[in-house]
PDB file of C-alpha atoms in Angstrom:
ATOM      1  CA  GLU A1210      32.322  13.035   0.105  1.00  0.00           C
ATOM      2  CA  ALA A1211      32.598  13.578   4.014  1.00  0.00           C
ATOM      3  CA  GLY A1212      32.621  10.260   5.801  1.00  0.00           C
ATOM      4  CA  VAL A1213      30.944   9.130   9.152  1.00  0.00           C
ATOM      5  CA  ALA A1214      31.434  11.818  11.843  1.00  0.00           C
ATOM      6  CA  GLN A1215      31.991  10.767  15.301  1.00  0.00           C
ATOM      7  CA  SER A1216      32.421  13.048  18.938  1.00  0.00           C
ATOM      8  CA  PRO A1217      33.482  13.023  21.433  1.00  0.00           C
ATOM      9  CA  ARG A1218      36.504  11.015  19.747  1.00  0.00           C
ATOM     10  CA  TYR A1219      38.052  10.584  23.318  1.00  0.00           C
ATOM     11  CA  LYS A1220      36.312  10.103  26.926  1.00  0.00           C
ATOM     12  CA  ILE A1221      37.343   9.060  30.315  1.00  0.00           C
ATOM     13  CA  ILE A1222      34.598   8.258  32.990  1.00  0.00           C
ATOM     14  CA  GLU A1223      34.123   6.535  36.522  1.00  0.00           C
ATOM     15  CA  LYS A1224      32.389   3.561  36.754  1.00  0.00           C
ATOM     16  CA  ARG A1225      28.580   3.900  37.447  1.00  0.00           C
ATOM     17  CA  GLN A1226      28.523   7.329  35.560  1.00  0.00           C
ATOM     18  CA  SER A1227      26.812   7.737  32.030  1.00  0.00           C
ATOM     19  CA  VAL A1228      28.062   8.791  28.813  1.00  0.00           C
ATOM     20  CA  ALA A1229      26.727   9.434  25.388  1.00  0.00           C
ATOM     21  CA  PHE A1230      28.107   9.434  21.561  1.00  0.00           C
ATOM     22  CA  TRP A1231      27.470  10.706  18.850  1.00  0.00           C
ATOM     23  CA  CYS A1232      27.899   9.618  15.044  1.00  0.00           C
ATOM     24  CA  ASN A1233      26.586  11.370  11.779  1.00  0.00           C
ATOM     25  CA  PRO A1234      26.155   8.711   8.661  1.00  0.00           C
ATOM     26  CA  ILE A1235      27.664   9.453   5.180  1.00  0.00           C
ATOM     27  CA  SER A1236      24.501  11.388   3.334  1.00  0.00           C
ATOM     28  CA  GLY A1237      22.110   8.885   1.970  1.00  0.00           C
ATOM     29  CA  HIS A1238      23.229   5.823   3.817  1.00  0.00           C
ATOM     30  CA  ALA A1239      19.937   4.842   5.592  1.00  0.00           C
ATOM     31  CA  THR A1240      21.687   1.759   7.616  1.00  0.00           C
ATOM     32  CA  LEU A1241      23.601   2.663  10.757  1.00  0.00           C
ATOM     33  CA  TYR A1242      25.210   0.490  12.812  1.00  0.00           C
ATOM     34  CA  TRP A1243      27.377   1.016  16.175  1.00  0.00           C
ATOM     35  CA  TYR A1244      30.135  -1.695  16.887  1.00  0.00           C
ATOM     36  CA  GLN A1245      32.160  -1.968  20.522  1.00  0.00           C
ATOM     37  CA  GLN A1246      35.831  -2.804  19.485  1.00  0.00           C
ATOM     38  CA  ILE A1247      37.752  -3.983  22.830  1.00  0.00           C
ATOM     39  CA  LEU A1248      41.497  -3.945  22.431  1.00  0.00           C
ATOM     40  CA  GLY A1249      43.022  -6.741  20.602  1.00  0.00           C
ATOM     41  CA  GLN A1250      39.332  -7.763  19.143  1.00  0.00           C
ATOM     42  CA  GLY A1251      37.263  -7.433  16.013  1.00  0.00           C
ATOM     43  CA  PRO A1252      34.241  -5.203  15.982  1.00  0.00           C
ATOM     44  CA  LYS A1253      31.175  -6.835  18.019  1.00  0.00           C
ATOM     45  CA  LEU A1254      27.537  -5.145  16.384  1.00  0.00           C
ATOM     46  CA  LEU A1255      25.796  -3.683  19.297  1.00  0.00           C
ATOM     47  CA  ILE A1256      22.824  -2.376  17.090  1.00  0.00           C
ATOM     48  CA  GLN A1257      21.869  -1.937  13.465  1.00  0.00           C
ATOM     49  CA  PHE A1258      19.231   0.863  12.100  1.00  0.00           C
ATOM     50  CA  GLN A1259      17.652   1.129   9.220  1.00  0.00           C
ATOM     51  CA  ASN A1260      16.548   4.459   8.848  1.00  0.00           C
ATOM     52  CA  ASN A1261      14.939   5.066  12.477  1.00  0.00           C
ATOM     53  CA  GLY A1262      13.737   1.554  13.106  1.00  0.00           C
ATOM     54  CA  VAL A1263      15.982  -1.212  14.774  1.00  0.00           C
ATOM     55  CA  VAL A1264      16.642  -4.114  12.945  1.00  0.00           C
ATOM     56  CA  ASP A1265      18.958  -6.058  15.313  1.00  0.00           C
ATOM     57  CA  ASP A1266      19.876  -5.229  18.994  1.00  0.00           C
ATOM     58  CA  SER A1267      20.375  -8.534  20.033  1.00  0.00           C
ATOM     59  CA  GLN A1268      24.059  -7.779  21.457  1.00  0.00           C
ATOM     60  CA  LEU A1269      22.878  -4.818  22.897  1.00  0.00           C
ATOM     61  CA  PRO A1270      23.055  -5.167  26.876  1.00  0.00           C
ATOM     62  CA  LYS A1271      19.879  -3.578  27.197  1.00  0.00           C
ATOM     63  CA  ASP A1272      20.263  -2.860  31.348  1.00  0.00           C
ATOM     64  CA  ARG A1273      22.891  -0.166  30.486  1.00  0.00           C
ATOM     65  CA  PHE A1274      22.958   0.659  26.800  1.00  0.00           C
ATOM     66  CA  SER A1275      20.382   2.510  24.822  1.00  0.00           C
ATOM     67  CA  ALA A1276      20.720   3.560  21.242  1.00  0.00           C
ATOM     68  CA  GLU A1277      18.217   5.875  19.128  1.00  0.00           C
ATOM     69  CA  ARG A1278      18.264   7.517  15.548  1.00  0.00           C
ATOM     70  CA  LEU A1279      14.973   9.494  16.012  1.00  0.00           C
ATOM     71  CA  LYS A1280      15.168  11.372  12.479  1.00  0.00           C
ATOM     72  CA  GLY A1281      16.655   8.411  10.428  1.00  0.00           C
ATOM     73  CA  VAL A1282      20.003  10.318  10.137  1.00  0.00           C
ATOM     74  CA  ASP A1283      21.883  11.085  13.407  1.00  0.00           C
ATOM     75  CA  SER A1284      22.491   8.729  16.111  1.00  0.00           C
ATOM     76  CA  THR A1285      23.504   8.620  19.911  1.00  0.00           C
ATOM     77  CA  LEU A1286      24.549   5.587  22.299  1.00  0.00           C
ATOM     78  CA  LYS A1287      23.972   6.063  25.906  1.00  0.00           C
ATOM     79  CA  ILE A1288      25.671   3.987  28.426  1.00  0.00           C
ATOM     80  CA  GLN A1289      24.528   4.181  31.901  1.00  0.00           C
ATOM     81  CA  PRO A1290      25.773   3.121  34.741  1.00  0.00           C
ATOM     82  CA  ALA A1291      28.926   2.231  32.988  1.00  0.00           C
ATOM     83  CA  LYS A1292      31.197  -0.512  34.125  1.00  0.00           C
ATOM     84  CA  LEU A1293      34.969  -0.981  33.921  1.00  0.00           C
ATOM     85  CA  GLU A1294      34.456  -3.701  31.149  1.00  0.00           C
ATOM     86  CA  ASP A1295      32.773  -1.179  28.976  1.00  0.00           C
ATOM     87  CA  SER A1296      36.094   0.172  28.176  1.00  0.00           C
ATOM     88  CA  ALA A1297      36.384  -0.125  24.669  1.00  0.00           C
ATOM     89  CA  VAL A1298      36.400   2.011  20.921  1.00  0.00           C
ATOM     90  CA  TYR A1299      33.027   2.401  19.889  1.00  0.00           C
ATOM     91  CA  LEU A1300      32.803   2.809  16.047  1.00  0.00           C
ATOM     92  CA  CYS A1301      29.482   3.867  13.852  1.00  0.00           C
ATOM     93  CA  ALA A1302      29.557   2.737  10.251  1.00  0.00           C
ATOM     94  CA  SER A1303      26.995   3.278   7.702  1.00  0.00           C
ATOM     95  CA  SER A1304      25.731   1.644   4.174  1.00  0.00           C
ATOM     96  CA  LEU A1305      23.444   2.162   1.719  1.00  0.00           C
ATOM     97  CA  PRO A1306      19.976   0.135   2.265  1.00  0.00           C
ATOM     98  CA  GLY A1307      20.154  -3.349   0.803  1.00  0.00           C
ATOM     99  CA  LEU A1308      21.652  -6.443   2.464  1.00  0.00           C
ATOM    100  CA  GLN A1309      25.614  -6.875   2.201  1.00  0.00           C
ATOM    101  CA  GLU A1310      26.473  -3.202   1.492  1.00  0.00           C
ATOM    102  CA  THR A1311      29.739  -2.144   2.209  1.00  0.00           C
ATOM    103  CA  GLN A1312      30.089  -0.367   5.818  1.00  0.00           C
ATOM    104  CA  TYR A1313      31.843   2.934   6.180  1.00  0.00           C
ATOM    105  CA  PHE A1314      33.216   3.576   9.659  1.00  0.00           C
ATOM    106  CA  GLY A1315      33.790   6.518  11.624  1.00  0.00           C
ATOM    107  CA  PRO A1316      36.935   7.182  13.864  1.00  0.00           C
ATOM    108  CA  GLY A1317      35.182   5.710  16.926  1.00  0.00           C
ATOM    109  CA  THR A1318      35.460   7.012  20.735  1.00  0.00           C
ATOM    110  CA  ARG A1319      37.747   5.827  22.982  1.00  0.00           C
ATOM    111  CA  LEU A1320      36.013   5.024  26.418  1.00  0.00           C
ATOM    112  CA  LEU A1321      37.787   4.595  29.306  1.00  0.00           C
ATOM    113  CA  VAL A1322      36.051   3.448  32.115  1.00  0.00           C
ATOM    114  CA  LEU A1323      37.837   4.022  35.874  1.00  0.00           C
TER     115      LEU A1323
ATOM    116  CA  GLY B 325      24.693 -17.227  13.994  1.00  0.00           C
ATOM    117  CA  GLU B 326      27.851 -16.945  12.016  1.00  0.00           C
ATOM    118  CA  ASN B 327      31.452 -17.633  13.392  1.00  0.00           C
ATOM    119  CA  VAL B 328      34.466 -16.514  11.837  1.00  0.00           C
ATOM    120  CA  GLU B 329      37.837 -17.293  12.735  1.00  0.00           C
ATOM    121  CA  GLN B 330      41.033 -15.699  11.680  1.00  0.00           C
ATOM    122  CA  HIS B 331      44.769 -17.059  11.691  1.00  0.00           C
ATOM    123  CA  PRO B 332      47.272 -16.137  12.287  1.00  0.00           C
ATOM    124  CA  SER B 333      46.981 -13.472  14.849  1.00  0.00           C
ATOM    125  CA  THR B 334      50.227 -12.245  14.026  1.00  0.00           C
ATOM    126  CA  LEU B 335      52.501 -12.221  11.027  1.00  0.00           C
ATOM    127  CA  SER B 336      55.757 -10.849  10.670  1.00  0.00           C
ATOM    128  CA  VAL B 337      57.031 -10.526   6.924  1.00  0.00           C
ATOM    129  CA  GLN B 338      60.105  -9.586   5.447  1.00  0.00           C
ATOM    130  CA  GLU B 339      59.654  -5.941   3.177  1.00  0.00           C
ATOM    131  CA  GLY B 340      59.016  -7.842  -0.485  1.00  0.00           C
ATOM    132  CA  ASP B 341      57.879 -11.283   0.746  1.00  0.00           C
ATOM    133  CA  SER B 342      53.864 -12.320   0.532  1.00  0.00           C
ATOM    134  CA  ALA B 343      51.404 -12.308   3.473  1.00  0.00           C
ATOM    135  CA  VAL B 344      48.626 -14.420   3.770  1.00  0.00           C
ATOM    136  CA  ILE B 345      45.775 -14.535   6.456  1.00  0.00           C
ATOM    137  CA  LYS B 346      43.112 -16.956   6.564  1.00  0.00           C
ATOM    138  CA  CYS B 347      39.123 -16.998   7.797  1.00  0.00           C
ATOM    139  CA  THR B 348      36.707 -19.706   7.804  1.00  0.00           C
ATOM    140  CA  TYR B 349      33.101 -19.022   8.475  1.00  0.00           C
ATOM    141  CA  SER B 350      30.191 -21.384   9.868  1.00  0.00           C
ATOM    142  CA  ASP B 351      27.091 -19.861   8.190  1.00  0.00           C
ATOM    143  CA  SER B 352      27.014 -21.357   4.318  1.00  0.00           C
ATOM    144  CA  ALA B 353      24.483 -18.874   3.780  1.00  0.00           C
ATOM    145  CA  SER B 354      27.206 -15.740   4.416  1.00  0.00           C
ATOM    146  CA  ASN B 355      27.764 -14.739   0.479  1.00  0.00           C
ATOM    147  CA  TYR B 356      29.729 -11.483   1.269  1.00  0.00           C
ATOM    148  CA  PHE B 357      33.051 -11.475   2.276  1.00  0.00           C
ATOM    149  CA  PRO B 358      34.819  -7.971   3.016  1.00  0.00           C
ATOM    150  CA  TRP B 359      38.400  -6.886   4.373  1.00  0.00           C
ATOM    151  CA  TYR B 360      39.276  -4.499   6.399  1.00  0.00           C
ATOM    152  CA  LYS B 361      42.733  -2.151   7.050  1.00  0.00           C
ATOM    153  CA  GLN B 362      42.856  -0.703  10.572  1.00  0.00           C
ATOM    154  CA  GLU B 363      46.088   1.082  11.702  1.00  0.00           C
ATOM    155  CA  LEU B 364      46.794   2.029  15.130  1.00  0.00           C
ATOM    156  CA  GLY B 365      44.328   4.788  16.411  1.00  0.00           C
ATOM    157  CA  LYS B 366      42.327   4.934  13.297  1.00  0.00           C
ATOM    158  CA  ARG B 367      39.210   3.705  11.771  1.00  0.00           C
ATOM    159  CA  PRO B 368      38.909   0.284   9.654  1.00  0.00           C
ATOM    160  CA  GLN B 369      38.934   0.877   5.881  1.00  0.00           C
ATOM    161  CA  LEU B 370      37.685  -0.917   3.317  1.00  0.00           C
ATOM    162  CA  ILE B 371      40.528  -3.041   1.232  1.00  0.00           C
ATOM    163  CA  ILE B 372      38.646  -5.332  -0.805  1.00  0.00           C
ATOM    164  CA  ASP B 373      35.807  -7.504  -0.716  1.00  0.00           C
ATOM    165  CA  ILE B 374      34.103 -10.402  -2.801  1.00  0.00           C
ATOM    166  CA  ARG B 375      31.174 -11.726  -3.000  1.00  0.00           C
ATOM    167  CA  SER B 376      29.967 -15.786  -3.112  1.00  0.00           C
ATOM    168  CA  ASN B 377      29.345 -15.577  -6.823  1.00  0.00           C
ATOM    169  CA  VAL B 378      33.275 -15.178  -7.494  1.00  0.00           C
ATOM    170  CA  GLY B 379      36.365 -17.372  -6.429  1.00  0.00           C
ATOM    171  CA  GLU B 380      39.020 -14.666  -6.674  1.00  0.00           C
ATOM    172  CA  LYS B 381      39.210 -10.985  -6.713  1.00  0.00           C
ATOM    173  CA  LYS B 382      42.356  -8.685  -7.112  1.00  0.00           C
ATOM    174  CA  ASP B 383      43.119  -5.233  -6.765  1.00  0.00           C
ATOM    175  CA  GLN B 384      46.859  -4.370  -7.546  1.00  0.00           C
ATOM    176  CA  ARG B 385      48.971  -6.010  -4.702  1.00  0.00           C
ATOM    177  CA  ILE B 386      45.555  -7.139  -3.104  1.00  0.00           C
ATOM    178  CA  ALA B 387      44.057 -10.327  -4.029  1.00  0.00           C
ATOM    179  CA  VAL B 388      40.978 -12.457  -2.108  1.00  0.00           C
ATOM    180  CA  THR B 389      40.127 -16.156  -2.968  1.00  0.00           C
ATOM    181  CA  LEU B 390      36.805 -17.796  -1.526  1.00  0.00           C
ATOM    182  CA  ASN B 391      36.076 -21.560  -1.320  1.00  0.00           C
ATOM    183  CA  LYS B 392      32.612 -21.936  -0.524  1.00  0.00           C
ATOM    184  CA  THR B 393      32.650 -25.710  -0.144  1.00  0.00           C
ATOM    185  CA  ALA B 394      34.960 -25.178   2.281  1.00  0.00           C
ATOM    186  CA  LYS B 395      33.789 -22.271   3.711  1.00  0.00           C
ATOM    187  CA  HIS B 396      37.244 -20.409   3.711  1.00  0.00           C
ATOM    188  CA  PHE B 397      38.353 -17.535   2.317  1.00  0.00           C
ATOM    189  CA  SER B 398      42.148 -15.897   2.224  1.00  0.00           C
ATOM    190  CA  LEU B 399      43.765 -12.122   1.817  1.00  0.00           C
ATOM    191  CA  HIS B 400      47.197 -12.007   0.201  1.00  0.00           C
ATOM    192  CA  ILE B 401      49.214  -9.448  -0.035  1.00  0.00           C
ATOM    193  CA  THR B 402      52.310  -9.310  -2.296  1.00  0.00           C
ATOM    194  CA  GLU B 403      55.445  -7.491  -2.308  1.00  0.00           C
ATOM    195  CA  THR B 404      54.576  -6.046   0.918  1.00  0.00           C
ATOM    196  CA  GLN B 405      55.433  -2.510   2.060  1.00  0.00           C
ATOM    197  CA  PRO B 406      56.346  -1.224   5.340  1.00  0.00           C
ATOM    198  CA  GLU B 407      52.967   1.054   5.047  1.00  0.00           C
ATOM    199  CA  ASP B 408      51.138  -2.605   4.905  1.00  0.00           C
ATOM    200  CA  SER B 409      51.830  -3.042   8.288  1.00  0.00           C
ATOM    201  CA  ALA B 410      48.245  -2.753  10.089  1.00  0.00           C
ATOM    202  CA  VAL B 411      45.765  -5.289  11.826  1.00  0.00           C
ATOM    203  CA  TYR B 412      43.463  -6.503   9.318  1.00  0.00           C
ATOM    204  CA  PHE B 413      39.987  -7.879   9.936  1.00  0.00           C
ATOM    205  CA  CYS B 414      38.101 -10.058   7.708  1.00  0.00           C
ATOM    206  CA  ALA B 415      34.115 -10.509   7.933  1.00  0.00           C
ATOM    207  CA  ALA B 416      31.460 -12.586   6.645  1.00  0.00           C
ATOM    208  CA  ALA B 417      27.832 -11.142   6.058  1.00  0.00           C
ATOM    209  CA  ASP B 418      24.980 -13.504   6.487  1.00  0.00           C
ATOM    210  CA  SER B 419      21.680 -13.330   4.253  1.00  0.00           C
ATOM    211  CA  TRP B 420      20.438 -10.595   6.622  1.00  0.00           C
ATOM    212  CA  GLY B 421      23.337  -8.866   6.050  1.00  0.00           C
ATOM    213  CA  LYS B 422      24.746  -8.869   9.504  1.00  0.00           C
ATOM    214  CA  PHE B 423      28.710  -8.711   9.469  1.00  0.00           C
ATOM    215  CA  GLN B 424      30.633 -10.886  11.551  1.00  0.00           C
ATOM    216  CA  PHE B 425      34.225  -9.982  12.402  1.00  0.00           C
ATOM    217  CA  GLY B 426      37.244 -11.972  12.505  1.00  0.00           C
ATOM    218  CA  ALA B 427      39.640 -11.394  15.959  1.00  0.00           C
ATOM    219  CA  GLY B 428      42.285  -9.717  13.577  1.00  0.00           C
ATOM    220  CA  THR B 429      45.628 -10.445  12.218  1.00  0.00           C
ATOM    221  CA  GLN B 430      48.410  -7.811  12.928  1.00  0.00           C
ATOM    222  CA  VAL B 431      50.838  -7.605  10.562  1.00  0.00           C
ATOM    223  CA  VAL B 432      54.347  -6.387  10.663  1.00  0.00           C
ATOM    224  CA  VAL B 433      56.331  -5.401   7.708  1.00  0.00           C
ATOM    225  CA  THR B 434      60.193  -5.181   8.193  1.00  0.00           C
ATOM    226  CA  PRO B 435      62.497  -3.640   5.970  1.00  0.00           C
TER     227      PRO B 435
END
């Protein structure tokens, strides 16, 4: 079974630039999550989708972050404009529909904002 | 919302010894508790999980215990090996299915 795919794996940008990350979940997984993992910390949920609808985006900085999952499969996360404090690993995870289902993580995108 | 605290932040053990990591949670409605292992530069991977209707679960050298009354759960690794060196994260899922992760424990197993 193929796992969660993410691209790019690494990205270096300057502050105030924009960046986009892409995620392809495990086939059949209706629920998709984007997490931010700052060095030395646990993953922090940014947004959760159920199919193409948003379930929870309470911790998404909406003034600069946006995410979409138009067809209920792939998802993109965008940052515009980026700040130095956005430097982190952005992890995508997916799970079967339902509460408290196991989440499977992608390899992450490591972002460095200079 | 849910708050998860994880201790210790670092744990150094001799190969063959046991390692124990503890997490506490705040939301009594939380009822799913997974543990993830993350090696340097790699994705978090589920190693074991427990649901609130069970007090203990074991898988070879790894076990998890849950005390719902005290709102804490622990990961136990026995007969540690160098390949157990990694960062371990606990998480608690609330009644809405939202995961709150602990800050992680860096485990170092020395030969």
